[in-house]
Short mmCIF file of C-alpha atoms in Angstrom, two decimals:
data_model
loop_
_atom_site.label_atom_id
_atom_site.label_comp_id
_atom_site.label_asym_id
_atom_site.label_seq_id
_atom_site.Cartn_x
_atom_site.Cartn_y
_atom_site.Cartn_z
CA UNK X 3 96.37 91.71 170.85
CA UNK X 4 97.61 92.86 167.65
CA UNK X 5 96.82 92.91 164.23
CA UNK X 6 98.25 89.73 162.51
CA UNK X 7 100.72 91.38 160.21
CA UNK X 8 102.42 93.00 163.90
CA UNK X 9 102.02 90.08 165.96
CA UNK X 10 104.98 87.77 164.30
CA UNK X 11 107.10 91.18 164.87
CA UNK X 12 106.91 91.61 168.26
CA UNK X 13 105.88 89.17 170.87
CA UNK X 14 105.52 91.04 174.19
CA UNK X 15 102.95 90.82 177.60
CA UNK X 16 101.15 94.31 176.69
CA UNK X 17 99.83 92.62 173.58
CA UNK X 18 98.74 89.32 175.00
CA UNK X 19 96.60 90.58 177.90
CA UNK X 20 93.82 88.53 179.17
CA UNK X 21 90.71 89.33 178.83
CA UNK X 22 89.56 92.31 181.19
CA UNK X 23 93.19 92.74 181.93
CA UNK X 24 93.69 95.22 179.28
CA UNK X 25 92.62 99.24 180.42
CA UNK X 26 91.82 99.79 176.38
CA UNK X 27 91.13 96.80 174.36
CA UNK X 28 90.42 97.51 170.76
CA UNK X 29 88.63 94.48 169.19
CA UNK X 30 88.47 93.96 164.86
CA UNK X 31 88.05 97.90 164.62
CA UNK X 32 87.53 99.31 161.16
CA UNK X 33 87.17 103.26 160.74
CA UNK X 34 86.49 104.87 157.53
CA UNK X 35 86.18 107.83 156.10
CA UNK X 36 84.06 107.89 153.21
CA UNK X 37 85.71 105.47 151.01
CA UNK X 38 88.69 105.52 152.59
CA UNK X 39 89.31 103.13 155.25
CA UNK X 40 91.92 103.81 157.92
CA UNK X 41 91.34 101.43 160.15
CA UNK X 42 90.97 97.99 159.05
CA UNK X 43 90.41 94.68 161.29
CA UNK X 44 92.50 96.72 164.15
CA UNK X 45 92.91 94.84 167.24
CA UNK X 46 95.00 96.66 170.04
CA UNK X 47 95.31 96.40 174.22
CA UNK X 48 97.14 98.99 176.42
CA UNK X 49 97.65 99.05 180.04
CA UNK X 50 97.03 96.56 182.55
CA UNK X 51 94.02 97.03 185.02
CA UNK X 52 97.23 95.79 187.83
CA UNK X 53 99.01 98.95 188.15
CA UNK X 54 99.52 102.60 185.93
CA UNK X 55 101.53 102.64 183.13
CA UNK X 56 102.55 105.13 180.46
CA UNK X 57 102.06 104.06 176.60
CA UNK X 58 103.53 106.18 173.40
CA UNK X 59 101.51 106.31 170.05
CA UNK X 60 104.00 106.94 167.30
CA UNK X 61 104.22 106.78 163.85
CA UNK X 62 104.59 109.51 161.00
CA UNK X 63 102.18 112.06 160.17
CA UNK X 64 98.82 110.57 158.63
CA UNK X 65 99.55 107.30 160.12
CA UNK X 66 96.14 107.48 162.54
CA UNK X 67 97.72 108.40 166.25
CA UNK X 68 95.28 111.11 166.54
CA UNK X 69 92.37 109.09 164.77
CA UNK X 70 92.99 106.21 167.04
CA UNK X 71 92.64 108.67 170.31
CA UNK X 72 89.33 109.83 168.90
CA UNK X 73 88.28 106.30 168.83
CA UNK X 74 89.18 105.79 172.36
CA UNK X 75 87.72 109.06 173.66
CA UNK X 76 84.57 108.66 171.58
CA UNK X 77 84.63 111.52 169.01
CA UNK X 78 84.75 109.04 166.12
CA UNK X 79 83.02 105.99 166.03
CA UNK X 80 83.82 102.68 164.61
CA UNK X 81 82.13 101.16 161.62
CA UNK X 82 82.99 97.95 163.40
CA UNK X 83 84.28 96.55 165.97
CA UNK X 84 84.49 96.99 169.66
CA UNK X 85 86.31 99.63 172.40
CA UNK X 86 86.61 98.38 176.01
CA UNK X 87 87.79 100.68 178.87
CA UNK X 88 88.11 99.36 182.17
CA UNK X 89 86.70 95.96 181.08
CA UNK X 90 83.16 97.98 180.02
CA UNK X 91 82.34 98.04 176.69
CA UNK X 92 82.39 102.15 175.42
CA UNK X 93 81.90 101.16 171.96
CA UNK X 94 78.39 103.03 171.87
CA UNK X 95 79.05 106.11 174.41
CA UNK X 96 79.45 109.59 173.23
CA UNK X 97 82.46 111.47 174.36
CA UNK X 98 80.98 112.92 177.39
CA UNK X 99 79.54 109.54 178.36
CA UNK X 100 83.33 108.07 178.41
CA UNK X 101 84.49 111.33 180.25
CA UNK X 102 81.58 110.58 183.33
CA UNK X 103 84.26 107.01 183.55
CA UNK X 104 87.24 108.46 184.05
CA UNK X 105 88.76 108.79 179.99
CA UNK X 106 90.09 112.65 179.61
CA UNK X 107 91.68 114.15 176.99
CA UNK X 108 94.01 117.32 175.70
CA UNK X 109 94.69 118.45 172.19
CA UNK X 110 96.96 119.47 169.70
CA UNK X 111 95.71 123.12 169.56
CA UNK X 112 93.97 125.32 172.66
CA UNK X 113 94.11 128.34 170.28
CA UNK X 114 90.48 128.53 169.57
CA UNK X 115 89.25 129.07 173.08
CA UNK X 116 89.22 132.56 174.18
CA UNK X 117 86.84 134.04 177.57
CA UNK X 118 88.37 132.13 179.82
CA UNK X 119 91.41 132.70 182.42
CA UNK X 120 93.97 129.96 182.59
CA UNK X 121 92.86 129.16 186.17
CA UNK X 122 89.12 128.66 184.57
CA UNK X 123 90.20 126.60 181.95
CA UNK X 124 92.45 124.16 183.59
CA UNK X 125 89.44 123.58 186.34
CA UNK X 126 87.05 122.25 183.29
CA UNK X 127 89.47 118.74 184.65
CA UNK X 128 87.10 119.04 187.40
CA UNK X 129 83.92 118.95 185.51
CA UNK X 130 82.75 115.43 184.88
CA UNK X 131 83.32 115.54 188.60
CA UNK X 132 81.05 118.14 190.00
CA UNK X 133 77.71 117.42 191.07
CA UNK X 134 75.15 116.51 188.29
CA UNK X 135 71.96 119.01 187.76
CA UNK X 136 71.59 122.12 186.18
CA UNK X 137 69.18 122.79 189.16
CA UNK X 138 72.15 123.35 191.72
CA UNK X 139 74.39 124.87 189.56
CA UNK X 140 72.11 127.99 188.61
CA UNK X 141 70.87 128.58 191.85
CA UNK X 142 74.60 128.33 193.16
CA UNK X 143 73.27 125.78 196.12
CA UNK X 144 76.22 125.32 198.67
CA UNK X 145 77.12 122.10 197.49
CA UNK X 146 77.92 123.17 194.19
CA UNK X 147 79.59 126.07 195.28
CA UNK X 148 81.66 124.20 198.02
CA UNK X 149 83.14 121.77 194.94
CA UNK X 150 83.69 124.70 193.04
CA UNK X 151 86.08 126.12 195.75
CA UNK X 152 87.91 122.67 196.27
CA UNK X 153 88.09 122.40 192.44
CA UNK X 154 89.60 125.97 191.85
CA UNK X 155 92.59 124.85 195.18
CA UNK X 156 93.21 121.63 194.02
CA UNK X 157 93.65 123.66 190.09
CA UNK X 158 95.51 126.64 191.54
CA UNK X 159 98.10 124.14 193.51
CA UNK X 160 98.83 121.77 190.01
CA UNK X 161 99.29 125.16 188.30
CA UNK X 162 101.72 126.18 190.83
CA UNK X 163 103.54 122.58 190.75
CA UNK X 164 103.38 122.92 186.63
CA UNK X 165 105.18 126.18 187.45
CA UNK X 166 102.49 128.63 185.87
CA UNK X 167 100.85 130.82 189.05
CA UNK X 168 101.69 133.60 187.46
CA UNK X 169 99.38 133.16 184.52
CA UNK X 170 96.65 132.06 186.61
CA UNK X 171 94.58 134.78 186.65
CA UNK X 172 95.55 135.91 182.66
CA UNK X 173 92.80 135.61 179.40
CA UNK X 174 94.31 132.12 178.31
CA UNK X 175 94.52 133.43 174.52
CA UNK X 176 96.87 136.27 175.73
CA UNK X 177 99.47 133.27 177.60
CA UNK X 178 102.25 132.11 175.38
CA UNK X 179 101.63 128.92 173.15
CA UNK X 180 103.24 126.71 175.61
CA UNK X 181 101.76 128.03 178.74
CA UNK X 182 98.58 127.31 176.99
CA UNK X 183 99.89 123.83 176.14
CA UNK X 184 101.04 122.80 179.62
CA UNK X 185 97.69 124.03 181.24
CA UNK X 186 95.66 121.92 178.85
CA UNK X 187 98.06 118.55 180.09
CA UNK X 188 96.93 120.34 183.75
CA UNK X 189 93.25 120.34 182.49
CA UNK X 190 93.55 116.71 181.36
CA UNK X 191 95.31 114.88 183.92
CA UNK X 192 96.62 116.80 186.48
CA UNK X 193 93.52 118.24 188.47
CA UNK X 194 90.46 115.33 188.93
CA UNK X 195 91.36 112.03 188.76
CA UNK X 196 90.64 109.45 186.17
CA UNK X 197 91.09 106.31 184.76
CA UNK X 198 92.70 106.80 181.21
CA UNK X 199 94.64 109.87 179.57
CA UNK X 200 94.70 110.60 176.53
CA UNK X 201 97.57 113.23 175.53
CA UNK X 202 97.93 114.48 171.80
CA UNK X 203 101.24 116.27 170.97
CA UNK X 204 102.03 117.81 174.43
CA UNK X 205 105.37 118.82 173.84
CA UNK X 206 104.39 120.27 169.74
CA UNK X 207 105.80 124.16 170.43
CA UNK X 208 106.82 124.02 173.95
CA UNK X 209 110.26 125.28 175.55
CA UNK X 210 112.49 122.93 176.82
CA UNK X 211 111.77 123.47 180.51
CA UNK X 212 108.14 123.64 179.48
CA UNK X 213 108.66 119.62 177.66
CA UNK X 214 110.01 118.89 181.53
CA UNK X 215 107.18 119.97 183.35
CA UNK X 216 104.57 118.04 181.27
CA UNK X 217 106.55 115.03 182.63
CA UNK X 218 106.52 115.86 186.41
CA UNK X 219 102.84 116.75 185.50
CA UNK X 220 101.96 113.05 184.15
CA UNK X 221 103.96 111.67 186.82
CA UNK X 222 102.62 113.32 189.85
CA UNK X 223 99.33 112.06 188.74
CA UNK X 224 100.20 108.67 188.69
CA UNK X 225 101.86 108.75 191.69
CA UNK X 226 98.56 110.10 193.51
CA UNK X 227 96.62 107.00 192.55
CA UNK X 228 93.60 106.02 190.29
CA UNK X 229 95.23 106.46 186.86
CA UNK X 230 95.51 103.32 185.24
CA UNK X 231 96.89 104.36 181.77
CA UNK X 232 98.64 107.39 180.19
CA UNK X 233 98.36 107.37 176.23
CA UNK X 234 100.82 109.75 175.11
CA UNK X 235 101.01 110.97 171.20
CA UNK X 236 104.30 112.70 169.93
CA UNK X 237 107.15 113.34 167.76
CA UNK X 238 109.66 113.76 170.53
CA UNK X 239 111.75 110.44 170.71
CA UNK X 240 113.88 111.32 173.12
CA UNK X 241 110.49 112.73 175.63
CA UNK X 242 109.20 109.13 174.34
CA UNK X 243 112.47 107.27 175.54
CA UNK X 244 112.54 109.37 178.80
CA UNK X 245 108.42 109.19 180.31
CA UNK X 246 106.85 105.73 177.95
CA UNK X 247 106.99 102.10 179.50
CA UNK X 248 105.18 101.04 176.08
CA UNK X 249 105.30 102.42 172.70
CA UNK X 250 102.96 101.07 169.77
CA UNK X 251 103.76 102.30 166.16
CA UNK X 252 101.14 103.04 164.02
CA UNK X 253 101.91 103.25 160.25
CA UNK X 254 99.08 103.67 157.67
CA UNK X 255 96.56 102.83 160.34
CA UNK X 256 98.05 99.85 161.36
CA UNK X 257 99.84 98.38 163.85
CA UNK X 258 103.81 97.44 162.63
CA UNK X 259 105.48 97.81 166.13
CA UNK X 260 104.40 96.88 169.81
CA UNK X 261 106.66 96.53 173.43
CA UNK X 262 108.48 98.02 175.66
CA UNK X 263 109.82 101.54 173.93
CA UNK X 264 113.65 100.98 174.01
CA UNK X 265 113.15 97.52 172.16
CA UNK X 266 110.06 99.18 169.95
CA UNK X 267 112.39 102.38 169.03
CA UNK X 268 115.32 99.85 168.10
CA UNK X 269 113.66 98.22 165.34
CA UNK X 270 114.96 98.40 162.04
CA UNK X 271 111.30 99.25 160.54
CA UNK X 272 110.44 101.74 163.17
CA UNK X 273 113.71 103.50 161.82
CA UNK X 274 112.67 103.32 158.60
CA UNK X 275 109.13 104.72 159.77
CA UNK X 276 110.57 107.62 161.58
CA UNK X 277 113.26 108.33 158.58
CA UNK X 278 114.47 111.80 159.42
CA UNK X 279 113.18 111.83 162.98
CA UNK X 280 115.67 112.54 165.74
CA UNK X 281 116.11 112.91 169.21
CA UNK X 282 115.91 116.29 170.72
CA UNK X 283 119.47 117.33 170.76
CA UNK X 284 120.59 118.26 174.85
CA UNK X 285 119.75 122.20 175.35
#
C-alpha cells in the first residue's frame, strides 16, 4: 500500500502485498511534531515475509527518511495509525521491545560514544540476544560468560570480513570516521541475526573501499539466513542502484515514488526530487 496521491504513479507488487505478506506494513500513520505534521494518513509495505530483500529510502533532506526509521524502530511514536513487523502489530512497543524481535538499527553519527573498543561496540549486535537477567550477568554464571565468548568470535570474524581487525582492539572515538561507520553497519546487521535492518546514511563520510565493504557486509548477512528486510537510507544513487531491489521516495513526508529502483530512479519527478543529486563518479 501507498498513499493515494503515489498509488496512480506507480503500480508495482511491493505496494500491493497481502495482508501479513508485508515484513513492515505502515497502516494510516500520522506523526507530528507539535503543530507540524509530517506524516499524514501514511500507508506503506516493504519486504515480503517469502524471501530477503533490500529496500532504499530516498528523498531530499527534511523529506522524513530518518523520521520514518524511527517509526519503524520505535523511537517515535505515531499519533495514529498502525506499524506491523513480521505480521505482529509493534505499534505500542518501545524500541528495545522491537529490538527483543529481531528490528536493529545503525545511525547517522557514532561520534558521541566514547569507553568502548571497536570490538566492544560492534558486539552490542549481540545483545538482545544474550541471556535475559541481571542475576547471571553480575555474577558472570557460565552461561553468560560462554555467550559472551561466542558473541566476541562471531564479532571479531565480521570485523575481519568488514576488513577492520586491526582496529579491533582501539578506543572507537580514536578510529577514523569511517571505521567507526562500517563497525556500526557490523553492530547492526552483521553479528546476531534478525529480522529487519534498519540502516541510516551508511556510506555519509566513508572512503570508497569503505562504501564497498558495507555492501559485502549487508550481503553476507542475507546470505546466512533469517533477514527478511534491509531498509537502507542514503544519498548515494549509484550505492542505491548497485545493493536496492526496492526504492520508495519520500518527499515532504509522503510517499511520491514506489518499485523496483531502476524504474523508481527513472522517473521524471524523482529527478526533479533529487535536482542536483548525482551518481558517485568511478574512483
Amino acid at each position: 500500500m501507498v498513499n493515494e496521491e503515489s498509488s496512480s504513479m506507480t503500480e508495482t507488487a511491493s505496494t500491493h502485498l497481502p495482508d501479513g505478506d508485508a515484513v513492515v506494513q505502515i497502516c494510516r500513520g500520522q506523526l507530528s511534531f507539535g503543530n507540524f505534521v509530517l506524516f499524514q494518513d501514511l500507508s506503506l509495505s516493504l519486504g515480503s515475509q517469502s524471501g530477503p530483500s533490500i529496500a532504499a529510502l530516498i528523498g531530499t533532506n527534511g523529506s522524513g527518511k530518518s523520521a520514518l526509521a524511527n517509526v519503524i524502530s520505535g523511537y517515535y511514536r505515531l499519533g495514529r495509525g498502525s506499524v506491523m513487523i513480521g505480521g505482529e502489530d509493534v505499534t505500542s512497543l518501545s524500541p528495545v521491545q522491537r529490538s527483543l524481535r529481531g528490528v536493529r538499527r545503525s545511525f547517522q553519527s557514532v561520534a558521541g560514544i566514547s569507553g568502548m573498543t571497536l570490538l566492544s561496540y560492534a558486539m552490542l549486535g549481540w545483545e538482545p540476544a544474550w541471556p535475559r537477567g541481571l542475576f547471571q550477568t553480575v555474577l558472570r554464571l557460565p552461561r553468560a560468560q560462554r555467550q559472551e565468548r561466542r558473541s566476541a568470535d562471531a564479532t571479531f570474524e565480521s570485523l575481519c570480513q568488514a576488513g577492520l581487525e586491526a582496529y579491533a582492539d582501539k578506543p572507537l572515538e580514536s578510529c577514523p570516521y569511517g571505521v567507526r561507520k562500517l563497525a556500526d553497519v557490523v553492530r547492526a546487521i552483521g553479528c546476531a541475526p534478525g529480522l529487519v535492518a534498519l540502516l541510516d546514511e551508511p556510506t555519509s563520510g566513508v572512503s570508497q573501499s569503505e562504501r564497498s565493504a558495507v555492501s559485502s557486509v549487508v550481503r553476507s548477512a542475507l546470505s546466512r539466513g533469517g533477514w527478511k528486510l534491509v531498509i537502507v537510507i542514503d544519498h548515494d544513487v549509484a550505492f542505491i542502484r548497485e545493493l536496492c531491489d526496492m526504492s520508495v521516495v519520500l518527499e515532504a513526508g509522503k510517499v511520491i515514488a514506489t518499485g523496483r529502483t531502476s524504474e523508481v530512479l527513472a522517473q521524471e519527478r524523482v529527478a526533479v526530487s533529487f535536482a542536483g543529486v548525482r551518481d558517485r563518479p568511478p574512483s
